[in-house]
Amino acid sequence: MARQRRSDEYAEFAAARAGHLFRSACLLTAGDTHLAEDLVQETFGRLYVRWGRVSRVENPAAYAQTVLTRAFLAHQRRRSSGERATDVFPELPGAGDGDASLRLTLLDALARLPAKDRAVVVLRYWDDRSVEQTADVLGVSSAAVRTRCSRALGRLRALLGEDLAEYARP
């Protein structure tokens, strides 16, 4: 009975967090929805195995985001090349919402960042994590997060140039 209850709790948690984790994974992978799906599936697999402990932590959603980010970084370390199957971004869920050209421009700029820089930007500005929380997820110091974040934002500004102001106009 307790095992079934835990399984039901896990299924409810997974259903509630799947959308957010997928969107985060899409940003981490710069629009590679297939890899994003794989990372989310890997995250949920790892959570399921440890659900007894994970369900008792203060913030299981933050724990899941940490697992996702670490799975992404591990995948990036394992890759033998930076080759991508396509340079055309597929439609993302919710693609009808907002400005598609802005979304594609931002995803392209994110894709040009190194994996750890991309992870810092996604954690800090998409997932709204503090510097300390981001440092904990990445296993680095707070100073390293601040430095990496500053450099990543500088690279994004250089990549986006004046184009961003054009997209931000109402």
PDB file of C-alpha atoms in Angstrom:
ATOM      1  CA  MET A   1       0.000   0.000   0.000  1.00  0.00           C
ATOM      2  CA  ALA A   2       2.783   2.449   0.901  1.00  0.00           C
ATOM      3  CA  ARG A   3       4.593   1.561  -2.318  1.00  0.00           C
ATOM      4  CA  GLN A   4       1.486   2.358  -4.373  1.00  0.00           C
ATOM      5  CA  ARG A   5       1.035   5.672  -2.532  1.00  0.00           C
ATOM      6  CA  ARG A   6       4.664   6.618  -3.247  1.00  0.00           C
ATOM      7  CA  SER A   7       4.213   5.652  -6.877  1.00  0.00           C
ATOM      8  CA  ASP A   8       1.073   7.797  -7.103  1.00  0.00           C
ATOM      9  CA  GLU A   9       2.879  10.746  -5.451  1.00  0.00           C
ATOM     10  CA  TYR A  10       5.718  10.399  -7.935  1.00  0.00           C
ATOM     11  CA  ALA A  11       3.318  10.260 -10.901  1.00  0.00           C
ATOM     12  CA  GLU A  12       1.538  13.392  -9.662  1.00  0.00           C
ATOM     13  CA  PHE A  13       4.854  15.222  -9.177  1.00  0.00           C
ATOM     14  CA  ALA A  14       6.132  14.157 -12.602  1.00  0.00           C
ATOM     15  CA  ALA A  15       2.946  15.293 -14.327  1.00  0.00           C
ATOM     16  CA  ALA A  16       3.067  18.666 -12.585  1.00  0.00           C
ATOM     17  CA  ARG A  17       6.778  19.332 -13.327  1.00  0.00           C
ATOM     18  CA  ALA A  18       7.134  17.844 -16.815  1.00  0.00           C
ATOM     19  CA  GLY A  19       6.285  21.036 -18.700  1.00  0.00           C
ATOM     20  CA  HIS A  20       8.659  23.263 -16.759  1.00  0.00           C
ATOM     21  CA  LEU A  21      11.497  20.735 -16.936  1.00  0.00           C
ATOM     22  CA  PHE A  22      10.988  20.328 -20.681  1.00  0.00           C
ATOM     23  CA  ARG A  23      11.085  24.095 -21.251  1.00  0.00           C
ATOM     24  CA  SER A  24      14.246  24.356 -19.152  1.00  0.00           C
ATOM     25  CA  ALA A  25      15.790  21.474 -21.084  1.00  0.00           C
ATOM     26  CA  CYS A  26      14.894  23.156 -24.397  1.00  0.00           C
ATOM     27  CA  LEU A  27      16.726  26.269 -23.268  1.00  0.00           C
ATOM     28  CA  LEU A  28      19.717  24.275 -22.037  1.00  0.00           C
ATOM     29  CA  THR A  29      19.929  22.419 -25.345  1.00  0.00           C
ATOM     30  CA  ALA A  30      19.287  25.601 -27.340  1.00  0.00           C
ATOM     31  CA  GLY A  31      16.153  24.243 -28.968  1.00  0.00           C
ATOM     32  CA  ASP A  32      17.107  20.597 -29.507  1.00  0.00           C
ATOM     33  CA  THR A  33      13.737  19.161 -28.489  1.00  0.00           C
ATOM     34  CA  HIS A  34      14.809  15.545 -28.964  1.00  0.00           C
ATOM     35  CA  LEU A  35      17.748  15.926 -26.597  1.00  0.00           C
ATOM     36  CA  ALA A  36      15.527  17.924 -24.233  1.00  0.00           C
ATOM     37  CA  GLU A  37      13.046  15.044 -24.113  1.00  0.00           C
ATOM     38  CA  ASP A  38      15.894  12.599 -23.442  1.00  0.00           C
ATOM     39  CA  LEU A  39      17.217  14.764 -20.609  1.00  0.00           C
ATOM     40  CA  VAL A  40      13.784  15.083 -19.018  1.00  0.00           C
ATOM     41  CA  GLN A  41      13.267  11.335 -19.294  1.00  0.00           C
ATOM     42  CA  GLU A  42      16.676  10.715 -17.718  1.00  0.00           C
ATOM     43  CA  THR A  43      15.816  13.184 -14.947  1.00  0.00           C
ATOM     44  CA  PHE A  44      12.528  11.463 -14.191  1.00  0.00           C
ATOM     45  CA  GLY A  45      14.246   8.074 -14.209  1.00  0.00           C
ATOM     46  CA  ARG A  46      16.795   9.238 -11.654  1.00  0.00           C
ATOM     47  CA  LEU A  47      14.065  10.811  -9.523  1.00  0.00           C
ATOM     48  CA  TYR A  48      11.953   7.660  -9.603  1.00  0.00           C
ATOM     49  CA  VAL A  49      14.800   5.521  -8.304  1.00  0.00           C
ATOM     50  CA  ARG A  50      15.348   7.923  -5.385  1.00  0.00           C
ATOM     51  CA  TRP A  51      11.757   9.084  -4.901  1.00  0.00           C
ATOM     52  CA  GLY A  52      11.565   7.844  -1.305  1.00  0.00           C
ATOM     53  CA  ARG A  53      14.307  10.319  -0.331  1.00  0.00           C
ATOM     54  CA  VAL A  54      13.480  13.023  -2.891  1.00  0.00           C
ATOM     55  CA  SER A  55       9.867  13.296  -1.739  1.00  0.00           C
ATOM     56  CA  ARG A  56      11.093  14.229   1.739  1.00  0.00           C
ATOM     57  CA  VAL A  57      13.429  17.068   0.678  1.00  0.00           C
ATOM     58  CA  GLU A  58      12.323  20.649   1.247  1.00  0.00           C
ATOM     59  CA  ASN A  59      11.895  21.469  -2.460  1.00  0.00           C
ATOM     60  CA  PRO A  60      11.588  18.451  -4.792  1.00  0.00           C
ATOM     61  CA  ALA A  61      11.062  20.757  -7.801  1.00  0.00           C
ATOM     62  CA  ALA A  62      14.436  22.432  -7.233  1.00  0.00           C
ATOM     63  CA  TYR A  63      16.001  19.006  -6.773  1.00  0.00           C
ATOM     64  CA  ALA A  64      14.538  17.913 -10.122  1.00  0.00           C
ATOM     65  CA  GLN A  65      15.932  21.039 -11.817  1.00  0.00           C
ATOM     66  CA  THR A  66      19.346  20.276 -10.334  1.00  0.00           C
ATOM     67  CA  VAL A  67      19.217  16.710 -11.652  1.00  0.00           C
ATOM     68  CA  LEU A  68      18.206  18.012 -15.098  1.00  0.00           C
ATOM     69  CA  THR A  69      21.030  20.552 -15.209  1.00  0.00           C
ATOM     70  CA  ARG A  70      23.610  18.003 -14.111  1.00  0.00           C
ATOM     71  CA  ALA A  71      22.317  15.500 -16.696  1.00  0.00           C
ATOM     72  CA  PHE A  72      22.723  18.186 -19.376  1.00  0.00           C
ATOM     73  CA  LEU A  73      26.278  19.020 -18.288  1.00  0.00           C
ATOM     74  CA  ALA A  74      27.201  15.319 -18.149  1.00  0.00           C
ATOM     75  CA  HIS A  75      25.803  14.885 -21.655  1.00  0.00           C
ATOM     76  CA  GLN A  76      27.871  17.820 -22.888  1.00  0.00           C
ATOM     77  CA  ARG A  77      31.036  16.297 -21.407  1.00  0.00           C
ATOM     78  CA  ARG A  78      30.293  12.945 -23.083  1.00  0.00           C
ATOM     79  CA  ARG A  79      29.735  14.401 -26.546  1.00  0.00           C
ATOM     80  CA  SER A  80      32.544  13.588 -28.935  1.00  0.00           C
ATOM     81  CA  SER A  81      31.807  16.533 -31.203  1.00  0.00           C
ATOM     82  CA  GLY A  82      29.756  19.680 -31.376  1.00  0.00           C
ATOM     83  CA  GLU A  83      27.925  18.420 -34.454  1.00  0.00           C
ATOM     84  CA  ARG A  84      24.205  19.043 -34.655  1.00  0.00           C
ATOM     85  CA  ALA A  85      21.816  17.189 -36.898  1.00  0.00           C
ATOM     86  CA  THR A  86      20.166  20.365 -38.175  1.00  0.00           C
ATOM     87  CA  ASP A  87      20.481  24.098 -37.978  1.00  0.00           C
ATOM     88  CA  VAL A  88      16.728  24.654 -38.224  1.00  0.00           C
ATOM     89  CA  PHE A  89      14.906  24.916 -34.919  1.00  0.00           C
ATOM     90  CA  PRO A  90      11.726  22.846 -34.674  1.00  0.00           C
ATOM     91  CA  GLU A  91       8.571  24.388 -33.312  1.00  0.00           C
ATOM     92  CA  LEU A  92       8.552  24.313 -29.526  1.00  0.00           C
ATOM     93  CA  PRO A  93       5.425  23.680 -27.456  1.00  0.00           C
ATOM     94  CA  GLY A  94       3.543  26.948 -27.125  1.00  0.00           C
ATOM     95  CA  ALA A  95       5.167  28.279 -30.294  1.00  0.00           C
ATOM     96  CA  GLY A  96       2.047  30.267 -31.108  1.00  0.00           C
ATOM     97  CA  ASP A  97       2.596  32.352 -27.974  1.00  0.00           C
ATOM     98  CA  GLY A  98       4.812  35.422 -28.267  1.00  0.00           C
ATOM     99  CA  ASP A  99       7.203  36.418 -30.999  1.00  0.00           C
ATOM    100  CA  ALA A 100       8.677  33.451 -32.905  1.00  0.00           C
ATOM    101  CA  SER A 101      11.541  35.444 -34.420  1.00  0.00           C
ATOM    102  CA  LEU A 102      12.641  36.632 -30.969  1.00  0.00           C
ATOM    103  CA  ARG A 103      12.484  33.067 -29.636  1.00  0.00           C
ATOM    104  CA  LEU A 104      14.576  31.734 -32.521  1.00  0.00           C
ATOM    105  CA  THR A 105      17.089  34.558 -32.202  1.00  0.00           C
ATOM    106  CA  LEU A 106      17.485  33.917 -28.478  1.00  0.00           C
ATOM    107  CA  LEU A 107      17.783  30.148 -28.946  1.00  0.00           C
ATOM    108  CA  ASP A 108      20.427  30.667 -31.615  1.00  0.00           C
ATOM    109  CA  ALA A 109      22.384  32.979 -29.303  1.00  0.00           C
ATOM    110  CA  LEU A 110      22.074  30.494 -26.420  1.00  0.00           C
ATOM    111  CA  ALA A 111      23.340  27.715 -28.700  1.00  0.00           C
ATOM    112  CA  ARG A 112      26.529  29.664 -29.268  1.00  0.00           C
ATOM    113  CA  LEU A 113      27.336  29.800 -25.558  1.00  0.00           C
ATOM    114  CA  PRO A 114      29.449  27.096 -23.919  1.00  0.00           C
ATOM    115  CA  ALA A 115      27.379  24.542 -21.990  1.00  0.00           C
ATOM    116  CA  LYS A 116      28.228  25.845 -18.512  1.00  0.00           C
ATOM    117  CA  ASP A 117      27.526  29.450 -19.536  1.00  0.00           C
ATOM    118  CA  ARG A 118      24.181  28.346 -20.952  1.00  0.00           C
ATOM    119  CA  ALA A 119      23.403  26.471 -17.727  1.00  0.00           C
ATOM    120  CA  VAL A 120      24.195  29.558 -15.632  1.00  0.00           C
ATOM    121  CA  VAL A 121      21.968  31.790 -17.772  1.00  0.00           C
ATOM    122  CA  VAL A 122      19.082  29.309 -17.715  1.00  0.00           C
ATOM    123  CA  LEU A 123      19.324  28.703 -13.972  1.00  0.00           C
ATOM    124  CA  ARG A 124      19.683  32.377 -13.068  1.00  0.00           C
ATOM    125  CA  TYR A 125      17.221  33.974 -15.481  1.00  0.00           C
ATOM    126  CA  TRP A 126      14.804  31.248 -16.587  1.00  0.00           C
ATOM    127  CA  ASP A 127      14.585  29.260 -13.364  1.00  0.00           C
ATOM    128  CA  ASP A 128      15.091  32.408 -11.216  1.00  0.00           C
ATOM    129  CA  ARG A 129      17.723  30.839  -8.968  1.00  0.00           C
ATOM    130  CA  SER A 130      19.979  32.860  -6.708  1.00  0.00           C
ATOM    131  CA  VAL A 131      23.731  32.957  -7.247  1.00  0.00           C
ATOM    132  CA  GLU A 132      24.192  30.609  -4.282  1.00  0.00           C
ATOM    133  CA  GLN A 133      21.582  28.139  -5.523  1.00  0.00           C
ATOM    134  CA  THR A 134      23.137  28.163  -8.998  1.00  0.00           C
ATOM    135  CA  ALA A 135      26.584  27.603  -7.492  1.00  0.00           C
ATOM    136  CA  ASP A 136      25.232  24.638  -5.534  1.00  0.00           C
ATOM    137  CA  VAL A 137      23.670  23.053  -8.638  1.00  0.00           C
ATOM    138  CA  LEU A 138      26.848  23.482 -10.689  1.00  0.00           C
ATOM    139  CA  GLY A 139      29.226  22.586  -7.862  1.00  0.00           C
ATOM    140  CA  VAL A 140      31.219  25.825  -8.131  1.00  0.00           C
ATOM    141  CA  SER A 141      31.741  28.907  -5.959  1.00  0.00           C
ATOM    142  CA  SER A 142      29.380  31.875  -5.936  1.00  0.00           C
ATOM    143  CA  ALA A 143      32.174  34.020  -7.356  1.00  0.00           C
ATOM    144  CA  ALA A 144      32.546  31.610 -10.278  1.00  0.00           C
ATOM    145  CA  VAL A 145      28.804  31.857 -10.977  1.00  0.00           C
ATOM    146  CA  ARG A 146      28.904  35.659 -10.915  1.00  0.00           C
ATOM    147  CA  THR A 147      31.920  35.716 -13.237  1.00  0.00           C
ATOM    148  CA  ARG A 148      30.467  33.150 -15.630  1.00  0.00           C
ATOM    149  CA  CYS A 149      27.099  34.923 -15.625  1.00  0.00           C
ATOM    150  CA  SER A 150      28.683  38.283 -16.386  1.00  0.00           C
ATOM    151  CA  ARG A 151      30.724  36.830 -19.236  1.00  0.00           C
ATOM    152  CA  ALA A 152      27.759  34.876 -20.628  1.00  0.00           C
ATOM    153  CA  LEU A 153      25.540  37.948 -20.637  1.00  0.00           C
ATOM    154  CA  GLY A 154      28.324  39.905 -22.329  1.00  0.00           C
ATOM    155  CA  ARG A 155      28.578  37.229 -25.018  1.00  0.00           C
ATOM    156  CA  LEU A 156      24.804  37.275 -25.489  1.00  0.00           C
ATOM    157  CA  ARG A 157      24.826  41.050 -25.851  1.00  0.00           C
ATOM    158  CA  ALA A 158      27.630  40.791 -28.412  1.00  0.00           C
ATOM    159  CA  LEU A 159      25.802  38.049 -30.317  1.00  0.00           C
ATOM    160  CA  LEU A 160      22.441  39.795 -30.255  1.00  0.00           C
ATOM    161  CA  GLY A 161      23.778  43.310 -30.782  1.00  0.00           C
ATOM    162  CA  GLU A 162      21.120  45.789 -31.772  1.00  0.00           C
ATOM    163  CA  ASP A 163      18.777  43.008 -32.910  1.00  0.00           C
ATOM    164  CA  LEU A 164      17.432  42.548 -29.394  1.00  0.00           C
ATOM    165  CA  ALA A 165      16.216  46.142 -29.179  1.00  0.00           C
ATOM    166  CA  GLU A 166      14.367  45.621 -32.462  1.00  0.00           C
ATOM    167  CA  TYR A 167      12.526  42.575 -31.064  1.00  0.00           C
ATOM    168  CA  ALA A 168      11.741  44.213 -27.718  1.00  0.00           C
ATOM    169  CA  ARG A 169       9.727  47.044 -29.255  1.00  0.00           C
ATOM    170  CA  PRO A 170       5.939  46.744 -28.787  1.00  0.00           C
TER     171      PRO A 170
END
